[in-house]
């Protein structure tokens, strides 16, 4: 109203009001106040948000020589800030604007593969030119009528936890493994519109944020992979957009779906070739096979040790 009053005064300064400037100003402010509340009421009546029926994923093959990539791979908190810069308009939890921002980090033959999913626009200009060596954009779309009863393959890296009650204090969340983790998946899958047919759980390396801080954030990660039948497409759509479980700000909770005959798991290293042993005759002397010798631990350089520690920072 202060802005309206100032603009009205400037407009009335160039118009004859016959000595009724204050009355005209009060009438203008009252009319603007009425229009303001009318527009606010109409906007709230039309604010019935519908969840989008498609999302997009950007797949980045990161360049490990880039200094920003090295910083992001060294601490998942820096990676979170970089991902947020790609989608600055993405709303937080509980806000019906553009859905939730999700991402995950995989490895392929030593390369870091970053997959970012959002229902809003992606700003690739926020990255430096040599941040990623390859960029691909994929669409994630579904149809409620066509997916009901369909058999799909799922993949999820999540922070499976359970609450431990404490007297007079807030309950504490602890990570779970094995059978408890499988039960955790089945509960969340049923809420997400999936009936589990087959599931395999695999413990991953922990996700650690704020490594240099006195109290770093430590998240236990578990990979769930298997087959399921879609029984509630609407709930599944909500799970795909919003993610599952905790730790979504640190690269966990992104649910990937595919056809039952497809492979949604991240690429793995190629298996080594198998060499058959040669049978030695009774009179033939034993020969030592040439091959690379492992370096003595004292000969390992400090850079090699640091890179080995960095490789354990994220689940593979």
Coordinates of C-alpha atoms in Angstrom, one line a residue:
X1 CA 0.0 0.0 0.0
X2 CA 3.0 2.3 0.5
X3 CA 4.0 1.8 -3.1
X4 CA 0.5 2.4 -4.3
X5 CA 0.2 5.6 -2.3
X6 CA 3.5 6.9 -3.7
X7 CA 2.6 6.2 -7.3
X8 CA -0.8 7.7 -6.8
X9 CA 0.7 10.9 -5.4
X10 CA 3.0 11.2 -8.4
X11 CA 0.1 10.7 -10.8
X12 CA -2.2 13.2 -9.0
X13 CA 0.6 15.8 -9.0
X14 CA 0.0 16.3 -12.8
X15 CA -3.8 16.2 -12.6
X16 CA -6.2 18.9 -11.2
X17 CA -8.1 17.5 -8.3
X18 CA -9.9 20.7 -7.2
X19 CA -8.4 20.5 -3.6
X20 CA -9.7 17.0 -3.1
X21 CA -6.3 15.3 -3.5
X22 CA -6.5 13.4 -0.1
X23 CA -10.0 12.1 -0.9
X24 CA -9.0 10.9 -4.3
X25 CA -5.9 9.3 -2.9
X26 CA -8.0 7.4 -0.3
X27 CA -10.4 6.3 -3.0
X28 CA -7.5 4.9 -5.1
X29 CA -6.0 3.0 -2.2
X30 CA -9.3 1.6 -1.2
X31 CA -10.0 0.4 -4.8
X32 CA -6.5 -1.1 -5.1
X33 CA -7.0 -2.9 -1.8
X34 CA -10.3 -4.3 -3.0
X35 CA -8.8 -5.5 -6.3
X36 CA -5.8 -7.1 -4.4
X37 CA -8.0 -9.3 -2.2
X38 CA -10.2 -10.2 -5.2
X39 CA -7.2 -11.4 -7.2
X40 CA -5.9 -13.3 -4.2
X41 CA -9.2 -15.1 -3.7
X42 CA -9.4 -16.0 -7.4
X43 CA -5.8 -17.2 -7.4
X44 CA -6.3 -19.5 -4.4
X45 CA -9.5 -21.0 -6.0
X46 CA -7.5 -21.9 -9.1
X47 CA -4.5 -23.3 -7.3
X48 CA -5.4 -26.9 -7.7
X49 CA -2.0 -28.3 -8.6
X50 CA -1.8 -31.5 -10.7
X51 CA 1.3 -33.6 -10.5
X52 CA 3.1 -33.6 -13.9
X53 CA 2.8 -36.8 -16.0
X54 CA 6.4 -36.5 -17.1
X55 CA 9.8 -35.6 -15.8
X56 CA 13.2 -35.3 -17.4
X57 CA 16.6 -36.6 -16.5
X58 CA 19.9 -35.2 -17.5
X59 CA 22.8 -37.7 -17.6
X60 CA 26.3 -36.2 -17.2
X61 CA 29.6 -38.0 -17.7
X62 CA 31.8 -36.0 -15.4
X63 CA 35.3 -34.8 -16.3
X64 CA 37.5 -35.9 -13.4
X65 CA 40.2 -33.4 -14.5
X66 CA 37.8 -30.5 -13.7
X67 CA 38.5 -28.8 -10.4
X68 CA 34.8 -28.4 -9.6
X69 CA 34.2 -32.1 -10.3
X70 CA 37.1 -33.0 -8.0
X71 CA 35.6 -30.8 -5.3
X72 CA 32.1 -32.3 -5.8
X73 CA 33.4 -35.9 -5.7
X74 CA 35.3 -35.1 -2.6
X75 CA 32.2 -34.1 -0.6
X76 CA 28.6 -34.9 -1.4
X77 CA 27.5 -31.6 0.1
X78 CA 29.3 -29.7 -2.7
X79 CA 27.7 -32.0 -5.2
X80 CA 24.3 -31.1 -3.8
X81 CA 25.0 -27.4 -4.3
X82 CA 26.1 -28.0 -7.9
X83 CA 22.9 -30.0 -8.7
X84 CA 20.8 -27.3 -7.1
X85 CA 22.4 -24.7 -9.3
X86 CA 21.0 -26.6 -12.3
X87 CA 17.4 -26.3 -11.0
X88 CA 17.2 -23.1 -9.0
X89 CA 13.4 -22.9 -9.2
X90 CA 12.8 -26.4 -7.9
X91 CA 10.6 -26.2 -4.8
X92 CA 11.4 -27.9 -1.5
X93 CA 9.4 -30.6 0.2
X94 CA 5.7 -29.8 0.8
X95 CA 5.5 -27.1 -1.8
X96 CA 3.3 -27.8 -4.8
X97 CA 5.4 -26.0 -7.4
X98 CA 7.6 -28.1 -9.6
X99 CA 8.1 -31.3 -7.7
X100 CA 11.3 -32.5 -6.0
X101 CA 14.9 -32.5 -7.3
X102 CA 16.5 -35.9 -7.3
X103 CA 19.9 -37.2 -8.4
X104 CA 22.2 -40.1 -8.1
X105 CA 25.9 -40.8 -8.8
X106 CA 27.1 -44.0 -10.5
X107 CA 30.5 -45.2 -11.9
X108 CA 31.2 -46.7 -15.3
X109 CA 34.8 -47.9 -15.9
X110 CA 36.1 -45.3 -13.6
X111 CA 34.0 -42.5 -15.0
X112 CA 31.5 -40.7 -12.7
X113 CA 27.9 -40.6 -14.1
X114 CA 25.6 -38.0 -12.6
X115 CA 21.9 -38.4 -13.3
X116 CA 19.6 -35.5 -12.3
X117 CA 15.8 -35.7 -12.4
X118 CA 13.4 -32.8 -12.1
X119 CA 10.0 -31.8 -13.5
X120 CA 11.2 -28.2 -13.9
X121 CA 13.6 -26.6 -16.4
X122 CA 17.3 -27.5 -16.3
X123 CA 19.9 -24.8 -16.6
X124 CA 23.0 -26.3 -18.2
X125 CA 24.6 -22.9 -18.4
X126 CA 25.2 -23.1 -14.7
X127 CA 28.0 -25.6 -15.3
X128 CA 31.5 -24.8 -16.6
X129 CA 32.3 -25.8 -20.2
X130 CA 34.5 -28.8 -19.2
X131 CA 32.5 -30.0 -16.2
X132 CA 31.0 -32.9 -18.2
X133 CA 32.4 -34.7 -21.2
X134 CA 29.0 -35.9 -22.5
X135 CA 25.4 -34.8 -21.8
X136 CA 22.2 -36.6 -22.6
X137 CA 18.6 -35.7 -21.7
X138 CA 16.0 -38.5 -21.2
X139 CA 12.2 -38.1 -20.7
X140 CA 10.4 -40.1 -17.9
X141 CA 6.8 -40.4 -18.9
X142 CA 4.0 -42.7 -17.9
X143 CA 0.3 -43.3 -18.5
X144 CA -2.0 -44.3 -15.6
X145 CA -4.2 -46.5 -17.9
X146 CA -1.4 -48.3 -19.5
X147 CA 0.8 -49.1 -16.4
X148 CA -1.7 -50.7 -14.1
X149 CA -0.9 -54.4 -13.7
X150 CA 2.3 -54.1 -15.6
X151 CA 5.4 -56.0 -14.5
X152 CA 8.4 -53.6 -14.2
X153 CA 12.0 -53.8 -13.0
X154 CA 13.0 -51.3 -10.3
X155 CA 16.3 -49.9 -8.9
X156 CA 16.6 -47.8 -5.8
X157 CA 19.6 -46.6 -3.7
X158 CA 18.0 -45.5 -0.4
X159 CA 18.8 -44.8 3.2
X160 CA 16.8 -47.5 4.9
X161 CA 16.3 -46.6 8.6
X162 CA 14.2 -47.3 11.6
X163 CA 13.4 -45.1 14.6
X164 CA 14.7 -45.8 18.1
X165 CA 12.5 -44.1 20.7
X166 CA 14.3 -42.2 23.5
X167 CA 12.7 -41.0 26.7
X168 CA 12.0 -37.3 26.7
X169 CA 13.9 -36.8 23.5
X170 CA 13.3 -37.1 19.8
X171 CA 13.6 -40.6 18.4
X172 CA 16.9 -41.5 16.8
X173 CA 17.2 -42.8 13.2
X174 CA 19.6 -45.7 12.6
X175 CA 20.5 -47.6 9.5
X176 CA 19.2 -51.2 8.9
X177 CA 20.5 -54.1 6.9
X178 CA 19.6 -57.6 5.6
X179 CA 16.0 -58.7 6.4
X180 CA 15.1 -55.4 8.1
X181 CA 16.1 -53.6 4.9
X182 CA 14.0 -55.9 2.8
X183 CA 11.0 -55.3 5.0
X184 CA 11.6 -51.6 4.8
X185 CA 11.5 -51.8 1.0
X186 CA 8.2 -53.8 1.0
X187 CA 6.5 -51.3 3.2
X188 CA 7.6 -48.3 1.1
X189 CA 6.9 -50.2 -2.1
X190 CA 3.3 -50.9 -1.1
X191 CA 2.7 -47.2 -0.3
X192 CA 4.2 -46.3 -3.7
X193 CA 1.8 -48.6 -5.6
X194 CA 4.1 -51.5 -6.2
X195 CA 3.6 -55.2 -5.3
X196 CA 7.0 -56.8 -4.9
X197 CA 7.6 -60.0 -6.9
X198 CA 11.4 -60.3 -6.4
X199 CA 13.8 -58.0 -4.5
X200 CA 17.5 -58.2 -3.8
X201 CA 19.2 -55.8 -1.3
X202 CA 22.9 -55.0 -1.4
X203 CA 24.6 -52.8 1.3
X204 CA 26.6 -50.0 -0.3
X205 CA 29.4 -47.8 0.9
X206 CA 28.2 -45.0 3.2
X207 CA 27.5 -41.5 2.0
X208 CA 29.4 -38.9 4.0
X209 CA 28.7 -35.2 3.8
X210 CA 30.7 -32.4 5.4
X211 CA 33.8 -34.5 5.8
X212 CA 35.9 -31.6 7.2
X213 CA 33.3 -30.7 9.8
X214 CA 33.5 -31.8 13.4
X215 CA 30.2 -33.8 13.1
X216 CA 29.9 -35.0 9.5
X217 CA 26.6 -36.4 8.2
X218 CA 26.8 -40.2 7.8
X219 CA 24.2 -42.0 5.8
X220 CA 24.0 -45.8 5.3
X221 CA 23.0 -46.7 1.7
X222 CA 21.3 -49.9 0.5
X223 CA 20.5 -50.8 -3.1
X224 CA 17.2 -52.5 -3.9
X225 CA 16.7 -54.2 -7.2
X226 CA 14.1 -56.6 -8.5
X227 CA 10.7 -57.0 -10.1
X228 CA 7.3 -55.6 -9.1
X229 CA 3.8 -55.2 -10.4
X230 CA 2.2 -51.8 -10.6
X231 CA -1.1 -51.7 -8.6
X232 CA -1.6 -48.0 -8.0
X233 CA -0.2 -45.8 -10.9
X234 CA -1.1 -42.5 -9.0
X235 CA 1.0 -43.5 -5.9
X236 CA 3.8 -44.7 -8.2
X237 CA 3.8 -41.4 -10.0
X238 CA 4.1 -39.6 -6.7
X239 CA 7.0 -41.8 -5.7
X240 CA 8.9 -41.3 -9.0
X241 CA 8.6 -37.5 -8.7
X242 CA 9.2 -37.1 -5.0
X243 CA 11.6 -40.0 -4.3
X244 CA 11.6 -42.6 -1.6
X245 CA 13.2 -42.6 1.9
X246 CA 15.5 -40.2 3.5
X247 CA 18.8 -38.7 2.3
X248 CA 17.4 -37.4 -1.0
X249 CA 19.5 -34.2 -0.7
X250 CA 22.6 -36.5 -0.8
X251 CA 21.9 -38.5 -3.9
X252 CA 19.6 -41.2 -2.5
X253 CA 15.9 -42.0 -3.2
X254 CA 15.8 -41.8 -7.0
X255 CA 13.5 -44.6 -8.1
X256 CA 14.2 -46.0 -11.6
X257 CA 11.8 -48.1 -13.5
X258 CA 12.1 -50.2 -16.7
X259 CA 10.5 -53.0 -18.5
X260 CA 10.7 -56.4 -17.0
X261 CA 13.2 -57.5 -19.7
X262 CA 15.4 -54.4 -19.5
X263 CA 18.3 -53.5 -17.3
X264 CA 18.0 -50.4 -15.1
X265 CA 21.1 -51.1 -13.0
X266 CA 24.1 -48.8 -13.5
X267 CA 26.8 -50.0 -15.8
X268 CA 29.4 -52.2 -14.2
X269 CA 33.0 -52.9 -15.0
X270 CA 33.6 -55.5 -17.7
X271 CA 34.6 -58.9 -16.3
X272 CA 38.1 -60.0 -16.6
X273 CA 39.0 -62.7 -19.1
X274 CA 39.4 -66.1 -17.7
X275 CA 42.7 -67.9 -18.5
X276 CA 42.8 -71.7 -18.4
X277 CA 45.8 -73.1 -16.5
X278 CA 48.2 -75.1 -18.5
X279 CA 48.8 -78.7 -17.2
X280 CA 52.4 -79.4 -16.4
X281 CA 53.8 -82.8 -17.2
X282 CA 55.6 -84.9 -14.5
X283 CA 59.2 -84.2 -15.7
X284 CA 58.7 -80.5 -16.7
X285 CA 60.3 -78.0 -14.3
X286 CA 58.0 -75.5 -12.7
X287 CA 58.2 -72.0 -14.3
X288 CA 57.4 -68.7 -12.8
X289 CA 54.8 -66.8 -14.8
X290 CA 55.8 -63.2 -15.5
X291 CA 53.4 -60.6 -14.4
X292 CA 53.1 -57.2 -12.8
X293 CA 54.2 -57.1 -9.2
X294 CA 52.3 -55.2 -6.6
X295 CA 54.2 -52.2 -5.2
X296 CA 55.3 -52.2 -1.6
X297 CA 53.0 -50.2 0.7
X298 CA 55.8 -47.8 1.5
X299 CA 56.2 -47.0 -2.2
X300 CA 52.7 -45.8 -2.7
X301 CA 52.5 -42.1 -3.4
X302 CA 50.4 -39.8 -1.3
X303 CA 48.3 -38.9 -4.4
X304 CA 47.5 -42.6 -4.9
X305 CA 46.4 -43.0 -1.3
X306 CA 44.2 -39.9 -1.5
X307 CA 42.5 -41.1 -4.7
X308 CA 41.8 -44.4 -3.1
X309 CA 40.1 -42.6 -0.2
X310 CA 38.1 -40.4 -2.7
X311 CA 36.8 -43.5 -4.5
X312 CA 35.2 -44.7 -1.3
X313 CA 33.2 -41.5 -0.9
X314 CA 30.2 -42.6 -2.9
X315 CA 28.3 -45.8 -3.5
X316 CA 29.3 -47.5 -6.7

